[in-house]
Coordinates of C-alpha atoms in Angstrom, one line a residue:
M1 CA -0.3 0.4 -0.3
K2 CA 2.9 2.3 0.5
D3 CA 3.0 2.5 -3.1
A4 CA 0.0 4.0 -4.0
K5 CA -0.4 7.9 -2.8
L6 CA -3.0 8.2 -0.3
N7 CA -5.7 10.9 0.6
I8 CA -6.0 11.9 4.3
L9 CA -8.5 13.5 5.9
I10 CA -7.1 14.9 9.5
L11 CA -9.7 16.3 11.9
E12 CA -7.1 17.9 13.9
D13 CA -6.7 21.2 16.0
V14 CA -3.4 21.5 16.6
V15 CA -1.0 22.3 14.1
E16 CA 1.3 20.6 15.3
D17 CA 0.0 17.5 16.5
A18 CA -1.1 16.6 12.8
E19 CA 1.9 17.9 11.6
L20 CA 3.8 15.1 13.6
A21 CA 1.2 12.5 12.7
L22 CA 2.3 13.1 8.8
Y23 CA 5.6 13.3 10.0
E24 CA 6.3 9.3 10.8
L25 CA 3.5 7.9 8.1
K26 CA 5.8 10.5 5.8
R27 CA 9.6 9.0 7.3
A28 CA 7.3 5.4 6.8
G29 CA 7.9 5.7 3.3
F30 CA 4.3 6.7 2.6
Q31 CA 3.1 8.6 -0.5
F32 CA 0.3 11.5 -0.1
E33 CA -2.0 14.5 -0.1
Y34 CA -3.2 15.5 2.7
H35 CA -6.2 18.0 4.3
R36 CA -6.9 18.8 7.7
V37 CA -9.6 20.6 9.2
D38 CA -10.9 21.1 13.0
N39 CA -14.4 20.9 12.5
L40 CA -17.8 19.0 11.8
K41 CA -19.2 21.0 9.0
D42 CA -15.0 21.3 7.5
F43 CA -15.1 17.3 7.6
K44 CA -18.2 16.3 5.8
F45 CA -17.3 18.7 3.6
K46 CA -14.1 17.2 2.6
L47 CA -15.4 14.3 2.8
F48 CA -17.4 14.5 -0.4
D49 CA -14.5 17.0 -2.1
F50 CA -11.0 14.9 -1.2
L51 CA -12.6 11.2 -1.2
P52 CA -10.0 10.3 1.4
H53 CA -8.7 6.6 1.8
V54 CA -8.2 6.9 5.3
V55 CA -9.4 9.3 8.8
L56 CA -7.2 10.4 11.1
S57 CA -8.7 12.2 14.3
D58 CA -8.1 13.8 17.3
Y59 CA -10.5 11.8 20.0
N60 CA -11.7 15.7 22.0
L61 CA -12.6 19.0 19.4
P62 CA -13.5 22.4 21.0
T63 CA -16.9 21.9 18.6
C64 CA -17.1 17.8 18.5
N65 CA -15.1 14.7 18.9
A66 CA -14.1 11.7 16.9
I67 CA -17.3 9.7 17.8
D68 CA -19.8 12.7 16.1
A69 CA -16.7 11.9 12.7
F70 CA -17.1 9.0 12.6
E71 CA -20.6 8.6 12.5
L72 CA -20.7 10.5 8.9
V73 CA -18.1 7.6 7.8
K74 CA -19.1 4.2 9.3
E75 CA -21.5 3.1 6.8
I76 CA -19.0 3.6 3.7
N77 CA -16.1 1.1 4.5
L78 CA -13.0 4.2 5.6
P79 CA -10.3 3.8 7.7
F80 CA -10.6 5.7 10.4
I81 CA -8.2 5.9 13.1
I82 CA -8.5 7.4 16.6
V83 CA -5.2 9.5 17.3
S84 CA -5.2 10.9 20.4
G85 CA -2.8 12.0 23.6
I86 CA -5.3 11.2 26.7
I87 CA -8.3 9.2 25.4
G88 CA -9.8 7.0 29.2
E89 CA -10.2 3.2 28.8
E90 CA -13.4 3.7 28.6
N91 CA -13.8 5.9 25.4
A92 CA -11.4 3.9 24.2
V93 CA -13.3 0.6 24.6
E94 CA -16.5 2.3 23.5
A95 CA -15.1 3.9 20.2
L96 CA -14.2 0.0 19.1
K97 CA -17.7 -1.2 19.6
L98 CA -18.3 0.9 17.7
G99 CA -16.6 -0.2 15.0
V100 CA -13.7 2.9 14.8
T101 CA -11.1 0.7 13.0
D102 CA -7.5 1.3 15.5
L103 CA -6.4 4.2 18.4
V104 CA -2.8 5.6 18.7
S105 CA -1.9 7.6 21.3
K106 CA -0.4 11.0 20.2
D107 CA 2.8 9.5 22.7
S108 CA 3.6 6.6 20.3
L109 CA 3.0 7.9 16.8
S110 CA 5.6 5.8 15.8
R111 CA 3.2 2.9 15.9
L112 CA 0.6 4.9 13.5
P113 CA 2.3 4.0 10.4
I114 CA 1.9 0.5 10.6
V115 CA -1.9 1.0 12.2
V116 CA -2.7 2.8 9.1
E117 CA -1.1 -0.1 6.6
R118 CA -2.7 -2.9 8.3
A119 CA -6.2 -0.5 8.5
L120 CA -6.0 -0.1 4.5
N121 CA -4.9 -3.9 4.2
E122 CA -7.7 -4.9 6.4
Q123 CA -10.1 -3.1 4.0
K124 CA -8.6 -4.8 1.0
V125 CA -9.9 -8.1 2.4
T126 CA -13.0 -6.7 3.8
R127 CA -14.0 -5.4 0.2
G128 CA -12.8 -9.1 -1.5
K129 CA -14.4 -11.4 0.7
K130 CA -18.3 -9.6 0.6
S131 CA -18.2 -9.5 -3.0
A132 CA -17.2 -12.6 -2.7
E133 CA -19.7 -13.7 -0.6
H134 CA -22.3 -11.8 -3.0
E135 CA -21.6 -13.6 -5.8
L136 CA -21.7 -16.9 -4.0
I137 CA -24.9 -15.8 -2.8
L138 CA -26.4 -15.1 -6.6
N139 CA -24.5 -18.4 -7.3
K140 CA -27.0 -20.4 -4.9
E141 CA -30.1 -18.0 -6.4
R142 CA -29.4 -19.1 -10.1
L143 CA -28.8 -22.3 -8.9
E144 CA -32.3 -22.6 -7.1
L145 CA -34.3 -20.5 -9.8
A146 CA -32.8 -22.8 -11.8
L147 CA -34.0 -26.0 -10.4
E148 CA -37.2 -23.8 -10.1
G149 CA -37.2 -23.0 -13.7
T150 CA -37.1 -26.6 -14.8
D151 CA -40.5 -27.6 -13.5
L152 CA -40.5 -31.3 -14.0
G153 CA -42.1 -34.3 -13.4
I154 CA -40.2 -37.6 -12.2
W155 CA -41.4 -41.4 -13.3
D156 CA -40.0 -44.5 -12.7
L157 CA -41.2 -47.5 -14.0
D158 CA -40.6 -51.4 -13.4
F159 CA -41.0 -53.7 -15.6
M160 CA -41.2 -57.1 -13.5
S161 CA -44.6 -55.1 -11.1
N162 CA -45.7 -52.9 -13.8
A163 CA -45.7 -50.4 -11.1
I164 CA -44.7 -46.9 -11.7
V165 CA -43.6 -44.1 -9.3
Y166 CA -44.5 -40.5 -9.2
N167 CA -42.9 -37.9 -7.2
N168 CA -44.9 -34.8 -6.3
K169 CA -44.6 -32.4 -9.3
S170 CA -45.7 -35.7 -11.4
L171 CA -48.8 -35.9 -9.3
E172 CA -49.5 -31.9 -9.8
I173 CA -49.2 -32.5 -13.0
L174 CA -51.2 -35.3 -14.3
G175 CA -53.8 -34.4 -11.4
F176 CA -53.2 -37.4 -9.3
D177 CA -54.0 -37.6 -5.7
A178 CA -50.9 -38.5 -3.0
E179 CA -52.2 -42.0 -2.3
D180 CA -51.7 -42.1 -6.1
A181 CA -48.1 -41.9 -6.5
I182 CA -47.7 -46.0 -6.9
Q183 CA -50.2 -47.3 -9.2
D184 CA -50.3 -49.9 -12.1
F185 CA -48.9 -48.8 -15.5
K186 CA -51.6 -47.0 -17.6
Y187 CA -49.3 -44.8 -20.0
F188 CA -49.9 -42.0 -17.7
Q189 CA -53.6 -42.0 -17.8
K190 CA -55.8 -42.8 -15.2
Y191 CA -58.9 -40.1 -15.4
D192 CA -58.8 -40.3 -19.8
S193 CA -61.3 -42.5 -21.2
E194 CA -60.4 -42.1 -24.9
K195 CA -57.6 -44.7 -25.8
Q196 CA -54.8 -42.8 -27.2
Q197 CA -53.1 -45.9 -29.5
Y198 CA -49.7 -43.6 -30.4
V199 CA -48.9 -43.3 -27.2
I200 CA -48.8 -47.0 -26.5
D201 CA -47.2 -47.6 -29.9
A202 CA -44.5 -45.8 -28.9
M203 CA -43.8 -46.8 -25.8
N204 CA -44.0 -50.2 -27.5
E205 CA -41.0 -49.3 -30.3
H206 CA -38.8 -47.9 -27.7
I207 CA -39.2 -51.0 -25.9
A208 CA -38.3 -53.2 -29.5
G209 CA -35.6 -51.2 -30.1
K210 CA -36.7 -49.1 -33.1
A211 CA -36.4 -45.5 -31.4
P212 CA -33.3 -44.7 -29.1
F213 CA -35.7 -42.6 -26.2
F214 CA -39.7 -42.3 -25.1
D215 CA -41.5 -38.8 -26.3
Q216 CA -44.6 -38.5 -26.3
E217 CA -47.3 -35.4 -26.1
F218 CA -50.6 -36.3 -25.3
Y219 CA -54.0 -35.6 -23.0
V220 CA -55.2 -36.6 -19.6
R221 CA -58.5 -35.4 -17.9
N222 CA -58.9 -34.9 -14.2
K223 CA -61.2 -35.7 -11.9
T224 CA -62.7 -31.9 -13.0
G225 CA -62.5 -32.8 -16.6
A226 CA -60.8 -30.7 -17.8
V227 CA -58.0 -31.6 -20.5
K228 CA -54.5 -31.2 -19.5
W229 CA -51.6 -31.5 -21.7
V230 CA -48.2 -33.9 -21.0
L231 CA -44.8 -34.2 -22.9
A232 CA -43.8 -37.9 -21.4
R233 CA -39.9 -38.2 -21.8
G234 CA -38.3 -41.7 -20.7
K235 CA -35.4 -44.6 -22.0
I236 CA -34.9 -48.0 -20.6
I237 CA -31.9 -48.1 -18.3
R238 CA -32.1 -51.4 -17.6
R239 CA -32.4 -55.1 -19.4
S240 CA -32.4 -58.6 -19.2
L241 CA -29.7 -61.0 -20.2
K242 CA -33.2 -61.5 -22.8
N243 CA -33.0 -57.9 -24.2
E244 CA -36.2 -57.4 -22.4
P245 CA -36.9 -53.8 -20.2
L246 CA -36.7 -54.3 -16.6
R247 CA -37.0 -50.4 -15.8
A248 CA -37.4 -47.2 -17.5
S249 CA -37.0 -43.6 -16.2
G250 CA -37.9 -40.1 -17.7
T251 CA -39.2 -36.9 -17.5
L252 CA -43.0 -35.1 -17.4
L253 CA -43.9 -32.1 -18.3
D254 CA -46.9 -29.4 -18.6
I255 CA -47.0 -28.2 -21.8
T256 CA -50.7 -26.8 -21.7
E257 CA -49.7 -23.6 -22.1
K258 CA -47.5 -24.0 -25.3
K259 CA -50.5 -26.0 -27.0
V260 CA -52.5 -23.2 -26.0
Y261 CA -50.3 -21.2 -27.9
E262 CA -49.8 -23.5 -30.8
E263 CA -53.4 -22.9 -31.0
Q264 CA -53.4 -19.0 -31.4
L265 CA -50.4 -18.9 -33.2
R266 CA -52.5 -18.4 -36.4
K267 CA -54.7 -15.5 -34.3
N268 CA -51.1 -14.1 -33.7
Q269 CA -49.8 -13.6 -37.3
S270 CA -52.5 -9.9 -37.3
I271 CA -50.9 -9.5 -34.6
L272 CA -47.5 -10.3 -35.2
E273 CA -48.3 -7.9 -38.6
N274 CA -49.3 -4.9 -36.4
A275 CA -46.0 -5.0 -34.6
E276 CA -43.8 -4.6 -37.9
S277 CA -45.8 -2.1 -38.4
V278 CA -45.1 -0.2 -34.9
A279 CA -42.4 -0.6 -35.0
H280 CA -41.6 0.1 -38.2
V281 CA -39.6 -3.4 -39.2
G282 CA -40.8 -5.0 -42.8
S283 CA -39.4 -9.2 -43.7
Y284 CA -38.3 -10.7 -46.4
E285 CA -37.6 -14.2 -48.1
W286 CA -35.6 -14.2 -51.8
N287 CA -34.8 -17.2 -53.3
A288 CA -32.6 -17.0 -56.6
K289 CA -34.4 -19.9 -57.7
G290 CA -37.3 -18.4 -60.2
N291 CA -36.4 -15.2 -58.4
S292 CA -39.4 -15.6 -55.4
F293 CA -39.3 -12.5 -53.0
V294 CA -41.3 -12.2 -50.0
V295 CA -41.9 -10.1 -48.1
S296 CA -44.4 -8.9 -45.3
A297 CA -46.8 -6.0 -45.8
E298 CA -44.7 -3.8 -43.2
F299 CA -41.7 -4.6 -46.1
R300 CA -43.9 -2.8 -48.5
R301 CA -45.4 0.2 -46.9
I302 CA -41.4 1.2 -45.7
F303 CA -40.9 1.2 -49.2
E304 CA -44.5 2.1 -50.7
L305 CA -45.1 -1.1 -52.7
P306 CA -48.6 -1.8 -54.3
E307 CA -50.5 -4.6 -52.1
E308 CA -50.2 -8.3 -53.8
S309 CA -47.9 -6.6 -56.2
E310 CA -45.2 -8.8 -58.1
I311 CA -41.7 -7.6 -56.9
S312 CA -38.1 -8.6 -58.5
V313 CA -35.0 -8.0 -55.9
F314 CA -32.7 -6.5 -58.6
R315 CA -35.3 -4.0 -60.1
L316 CA -36.1 -3.3 -56.6
I317 CA -32.3 -2.2 -55.0
R318 CA -31.9 -0.7 -58.6
E319 CA -34.7 1.8 -58.0
T320 CA -34.8 2.8 -55.1
M321 CA -31.5 2.2 -52.8
H322 CA -29.8 5.8 -53.0
E323 CA -27.0 5.8 -55.9
Q324 CA -24.4 6.4 -53.4
D325 CA -25.1 3.7 -51.4
K326 CA -25.1 0.9 -54.0
P327 CA -21.4 0.2 -54.5
Y328 CA -20.8 -0.7 -50.4
F329 CA -23.9 -2.6 -50.7
K330 CA -22.8 -4.2 -54.6
E331 CA -18.7 -5.1 -52.5
M332 CA -21.3 -6.1 -49.0
L333 CA -22.6 -8.9 -51.1
A334 CA -20.0 -9.7 -52.8
G335 CA -18.1 -11.0 -49.3
Q336 CA -18.0 -14.9 -48.2
K337 CA -19.9 -13.4 -44.7
N338 CA -23.3 -14.8 -44.0
F339 CA -24.9 -12.5 -42.4
F340 CA -24.8 -9.0 -43.1
D341 CA -26.5 -5.8 -41.3
I342 CA -26.5 -2.3 -42.8
E343 CA -27.6 0.9 -42.9
H344 CA -28.4 2.5 -46.0
R345 CA -30.8 5.1 -47.9
I346 CA -33.9 4.6 -49.8
V347 CA -35.0 6.8 -52.3
L348 CA -39.2 6.3 -52.7
S349 CA -41.6 8.1 -55.9
D350 CA -41.9 11.4 -54.6
E351 CA -38.2 11.9 -54.1
S352 CA -37.8 11.4 -50.0
T353 CA -35.5 9.5 -48.5
R354 CA -35.6 7.2 -45.8
I355 CA -32.9 5.2 -44.1
V356 CA -33.2 1.2 -43.2
R357 CA -31.6 -0.7 -41.5
N358 CA -30.9 -4.4 -43.0
T359 CA -30.1 -7.2 -41.2
G360 CA -30.3 -10.6 -42.9
N361 CA -28.4 -14.2 -43.3
V362 CA -27.8 -15.9 -46.4
T363 CA -28.8 -18.8 -45.8
S364 CA -27.5 -21.1 -49.0
R365 CA -24.7 -20.8 -52.5
G366 CA -24.7 -22.2 -55.1
S367 CA -21.6 -24.0 -56.0
N368 CA -19.4 -21.3 -57.8
G369 CA -20.2 -19.2 -54.2
R370 CA -22.9 -16.8 -55.5
I371 CA -26.2 -15.8 -53.4
S372 CA -28.8 -18.3 -53.5
S373 CA -31.6 -17.5 -50.7
V374 CA -31.7 -14.6 -48.6
L375 CA -33.8 -14.4 -45.5
G376 CA -33.5 -10.9 -43.9
V377 CA -35.7 -7.9 -41.8
V378 CA -35.8 -4.6 -43.0
Q379 CA -36.6 -1.7 -40.5
D380 CA -37.1 2.5 -41.1
I381 CA -35.0 4.1 -38.7
T382 CA -35.5 7.4 -40.1
E383 CA -36.9 8.6 -36.9
Q384 CA -34.1 7.0 -34.3
R385 CA -31.6 8.9 -36.3
E386 CA -32.6 12.2 -36.1
I387 CA -33.6 11.0 -32.3
S388 CA -29.3 10.0 -32.0
K389 CA -28.8 13.6 -33.8
S390 CA -30.4 15.3 -31.9
I391 CA -28.8 13.8 -28.8
F392 CA -25.6 14.1 -30.3
N393 CA -26.6 17.7 -31.0
A394 CA -27.6 17.7 -27.0
Q395 CA -23.9 16.4 -26.1
Q396 CA -22.4 19.1 -28.5
F397 CA -24.4 21.7 -26.4
E398 CA -23.8 20.9 -23.0
R399 CA -19.5 20.8 -24.2
S400 CA -20.6 24.7 -25.0
R401 CA -21.9 25.4 -21.9
M402 CA -19.3 23.9 -20.0
A403 CA -16.7 25.0 -21.9
R404 CA -18.5 29.1 -22.0
D405 CA -19.3 28.1 -18.0
I406 CA -14.4 28.0 -18.1
H407 CA -14.0 30.5 -20.2
D408 CA -17.1 33.2 -18.6
G409 CA -16.0 32.0 -15.1
I410 CA -12.7 30.9 -14.5
G411 CA -11.1 31.7 -17.7
Q412 CA -12.3 35.7 -16.5
M413 CA -10.9 34.7 -13.0
L414 CA -7.6 34.0 -14.0
V415 CA -7.4 37.1 -16.0
A416 CA -8.2 39.4 -12.9
A417 CA -5.7 37.5 -11.2
K418 CA -3.2 38.1 -13.8
F419 CA -3.3 41.8 -13.5
K420 CA -3.7 42.6 -10.3
L421 CA -0.3 40.7 -9.4
S422 CA 1.2 42.6 -12.2
S423 CA 0.1 45.4 -10.0
L424 CA 1.1 44.1 -7.2
E425 CA 3.1 47.9 -6.4
A426 CA 1.8 49.6 -3.0
D427 CA 3.6 53.0 -1.2
S428 CA 3.1 50.8 2.2
E429 CA 3.6 47.4 3.1
E430 CA 0.1 48.1 4.9
E431 CA -1.7 48.4 1.4
L432 CA 0.6 45.4 -0.7
T433 CA -0.9 43.0 2.0
R434 CA -4.2 44.2 1.0
K435 CA -3.7 43.5 -2.9
K436 CA -1.9 40.4 -1.9
D437 CA -4.8 39.0 0.4
D438 CA -7.5 40.4 -2.6
V439 CA -5.1 37.7 -4.5
E440 CA -4.9 35.6 -3.2
D441 CA -9.0 34.9 -2.3
L442 CA -10.1 35.4 -6.1
L443 CA -7.5 32.3 -7.3
A444 CA -9.3 30.5 -3.7
T445 CA -12.5 31.4 -5.3
T446 CA -11.1 30.5 -9.1
I447 CA -10.4 27.0 -7.6
E448 CA -13.7 26.2 -6.0
E449 CA -15.2 27.4 -9.5
V450 CA -12.4 24.5 -10.9
R451 CA -14.1 21.5 -8.8
R452 CA -17.4 22.8 -9.2
V453 CA -16.9 22.4 -12.9
S454 CA -14.8 19.0 -12.1
R455 CA -17.9 17.4 -10.0
N456 CA -20.4 18.4 -12.9
L457 CA -18.8 16.6 -15.3
S458 CA -17.1 13.8 -13.1
N459 CA -19.7 10.7 -11.6
R460 CA -16.8 9.9 -9.1
H461 CA -19.1 10.3 -6.0
L462 CA -22.2 8.2 -7.0
E463 CA -19.3 5.6 -7.6
E464 CA -18.0 6.2 -4.1
F465 CA -20.8 7.5 -1.8
G466 CA -24.1 6.1 -4.1
L467 CA -26.9 8.1 -5.3
S468 CA -28.6 8.9 -2.0
K469 CA -25.8 10.7 -0.5
T470 CA -24.3 12.2 -3.9
M471 CA -28.2 13.5 -4.4
H472 CA -27.9 14.9 0.2
Y473 CA -24.8 16.6 -0.9
L474 CA -25.8 18.0 -4.3
M475 CA -29.1 20.0 -2.3
E476 CA -26.6 21.0 0.2
E477 CA -24.7 21.8 -1.7
I478 CA -27.5 24.8 -3.8
E479 CA -29.0 25.1 -0.4
N480 CA -25.2 27.0 0.5
M481 CA -26.0 29.5 -2.2
G482 CA -28.3 31.1 -0.5
E483 CA -30.3 32.7 -3.7
F484 CA -33.6 30.2 -3.3
E485 CA -35.5 28.6 -0.2
V486 CA -34.6 25.0 -0.9
D487 CA -36.9 21.4 0.8
Y488 CA -36.0 18.0 0.0
V489 CA -37.1 14.8 0.0
I490 CA -34.8 11.9 -1.2
D491 CA -36.1 8.5 0.3
I492 CA -34.1 6.1 -1.9
P493 CA -31.9 2.8 -1.1
D494 CA -28.4 2.8 -2.7
D495 CA -28.5 -0.4 -4.9
Y496 CA -29.3 1.0 -8.5
D497 CA -26.9 0.0 -11.3
M498 CA -24.2 3.1 -12.3
E499 CA -26.4 3.9 -15.5
L500 CA -30.2 4.9 -14.0
S501 CA -28.2 6.4 -10.6
N502 CA -26.2 8.7 -13.1
T503 CA -29.0 9.2 -15.2
I504 CA -31.7 10.4 -12.3
Y505 CA -28.4 12.5 -11.1
R506 CA -28.2 14.5 -14.3
I507 CA -31.5 15.0 -14.7
A508 CA -32.1 16.5 -11.3
Q509 CA -29.0 18.3 -12.2
E510 CA -29.9 20.1 -15.6
A511 CA -33.0 21.4 -13.9
I512 CA -31.6 22.7 -10.7
N513 CA -29.1 24.5 -12.9
N514 CA -31.7 25.7 -15.1
I515 CA -33.6 27.2 -12.4
V516 CA -30.1 28.8 -11.5
K517 CA -29.4 30.5 -14.1
Y518 CA -33.4 31.4 -15.2
A519 CA -35.9 31.0 -13.4
K520 CA -35.3 33.7 -10.6
A521 CA -37.1 31.3 -8.0
E522 CA -37.9 32.3 -4.5
H523 CA -38.4 28.4 -3.6
V524 CA -37.6 25.0 -4.5
S525 CA -38.7 21.5 -4.6
V526 CA -37.3 18.2 -5.1
R527 CA -38.6 14.4 -4.9
I528 CA -36.8 11.5 -4.9
E529 CA -38.9 8.7 -3.9
P530 CA -40.3 5.4 -4.7
V531 CA -43.7 5.0 -5.7
D532 CA -45.9 2.1 -7.4
K533 CA -42.3 -0.3 -8.8
N534 CA -40.7 3.3 -10.1
I535 CA -38.4 5.9 -9.3
I536 CA -40.2 9.3 -9.2
L537 CA -38.0 12.5 -9.4
E538 CA -40.3 15.3 -8.9
I539 CA -38.6 18.9 -9.3
K540 CA -41.0 22.3 -9.0
D541 CA -40.4 25.8 -8.3
D542 CA -42.1 29.3 -8.6
G543 CA -40.1 31.2 -10.6
I544 CA -41.0 33.5 -14.1
G545 CA -42.0 30.3 -16.7
F546 CA -40.9 29.3 -20.0
D547 CA -42.1 28.3 -23.3
T548 CA -42.0 24.6 -23.4
E549 CA -43.0 24.0 -26.6
I550 CA -39.6 26.0 -27.6
K551 CA -37.1 22.6 -28.5
W552 CA -35.0 23.6 -25.8
N553 CA -32.0 21.4 -25.6
G554 CA -31.4 20.7 -22.1
I555 CA -35.0 19.6 -22.4
K556 CA -34.4 16.9 -25.4
N557 CA -31.3 15.9 -22.7
M558 CA -33.4 14.8 -20.3
K559 CA -36.0 13.5 -22.4
E560 CA -33.8 11.1 -24.0
R561 CA -31.8 10.7 -20.8
T562 CA -35.4 9.2 -19.0
S563 CA -36.4 7.7 -22.5
L564 CA -32.6 5.5 -22.3
Q565 CA -33.7 4.0 -19.0
N566 CA -37.7 2.9 -20.4
G567 CA -39.0 5.6 -18.5
H568 CA -41.1 8.8 -18.6
F569 CA -41.1 12.6 -18.8
E570 CA -42.4 15.1 -18.4
I571 CA -42.6 19.3 -17.8
T572 CA -45.7 21.7 -17.3
S573 CA -44.8 25.9 -17.2
V574 CA -46.8 29.0 -16.7
P575 CA -45.3 32.3 -17.0
N576 CA -45.2 33.3 -13.7
K577 CA -46.1 30.4 -11.6
G578 CA -43.4 28.3 -12.1
T579 CA -42.5 25.2 -14.0
L580 CA -42.9 21.1 -12.6
V581 CA -39.9 18.7 -14.5
K582 CA -41.1 15.3 -13.2
S583 CA -39.2 11.8 -14.3
W584 CA -40.7 8.5 -14.1
F585 CA -38.0 5.3 -13.9
P586 CA -39.4 1.8 -13.3
I587 CA -37.6 -0.1 -10.4
N588 CA -35.2 -3.1 -11.5
N589 CA -35.7 -1.8 -15.7

């Protein structure tokens, strides 16, 4: 751990004591950066701003003690070491019980490097252990789900006694009672009055060795007369010296739903055609023999082809494909790949242009290597391409906005600092000191601005602390601005994946930045909480409002972020009555 550069946060009101502790760490070979604070408010801020790897804290400070600080970090597995002069045995025991990593006396600072290294190593081991435990739990759940998901019943048949034994799942599938677990073998049918000879024939063929296993679908009627379809599979697992069957074993599977689905397949054809229409996806099959070209209704709609008219694939390519795309398309077809996925333009009869995604498989080739049959789909992605352009433009706008922030904020501050430095001439020592202080204040403000822009660009806080703590930090940050009154409710766990957490945070950040810049609001309300299997993000202000019909890049950006999480986005604004931004995100998306 000594080779890695550490961030050390020190809670200590005596500068000399902090320097002695750092001296011991440096002497032991540690490389580090540090920040020293002497109160709880600064300590809390630096936790988010500095992101320390280890905390060193005096026990007693003028405004707090080490336990108060530990309460802020105990949930994030951060090594917390008390470095104090007099702490007392009772306080020391209490601190260790609460979970403080270790204690080091200021009279024995030579121990500090050893304690720090041990704490960092233990943290690494703990994280590895938790990761392994989590993976073990996931594997166990997967195994249980797999066993449950098979939904198979088991049967075992003794040919000598003609007795068959069913497990509980088989009894459930066949509709038998518990006392029927062992019964005479009647080809799995007890309540069916109609003979199904094909089941008997299939078993006899397997017994005679004409089939490698028994595999048949049949129906049974339970006590109420309801029909259930069953798939029985099995194999003879033991025969006599005379090749007579002695024992067979196999499975039963309830396939009633499958049979229902097969019955509904014809009805679903119309549903499929409707789905193709909604998704703008058309299917086709081309066979070189006879130049057969069969297409779906949606394919005809995309290419604006008359219904039931004969289509030549070569004529279609020649007359509709954009001239600039033909060379690439021909080159692709001339290759030896059996799968293609390309995007190209088509020109319709009214000279309008559409963009399609053409995906297919070459299902066969002739002896000369030329394509003889193709099966594929075409999707109209014109609208998607426009959306992609919108996203790209929003990204470009965001980059430009950040550039302006840096230029107009940080850049101007640095220019001002430059001029102030060049004018550091004064008639008196007092005036020179004042000018020096002005420059230092300006540079300090610049540094904070750099950190603000950096935080807006980075999601490191989300990765380190999770969505809930990061949102609380954002709320505290805008509260400190003092430009408007803020109230908020953030009631969310920290177990969402990073993509969803980042989306929620970025939408909230965008909406709040817009309020700060344009709304002239006096009151802002933020709510993030689970409601009916959704996460609701709601941001409301009482500012001047605006026209939501204008295609603002910020609104498009928030809407696209929400859509990418399968969510819903809504914004309403009334002049002089404020704005409401609301997003719904499905939990376990």
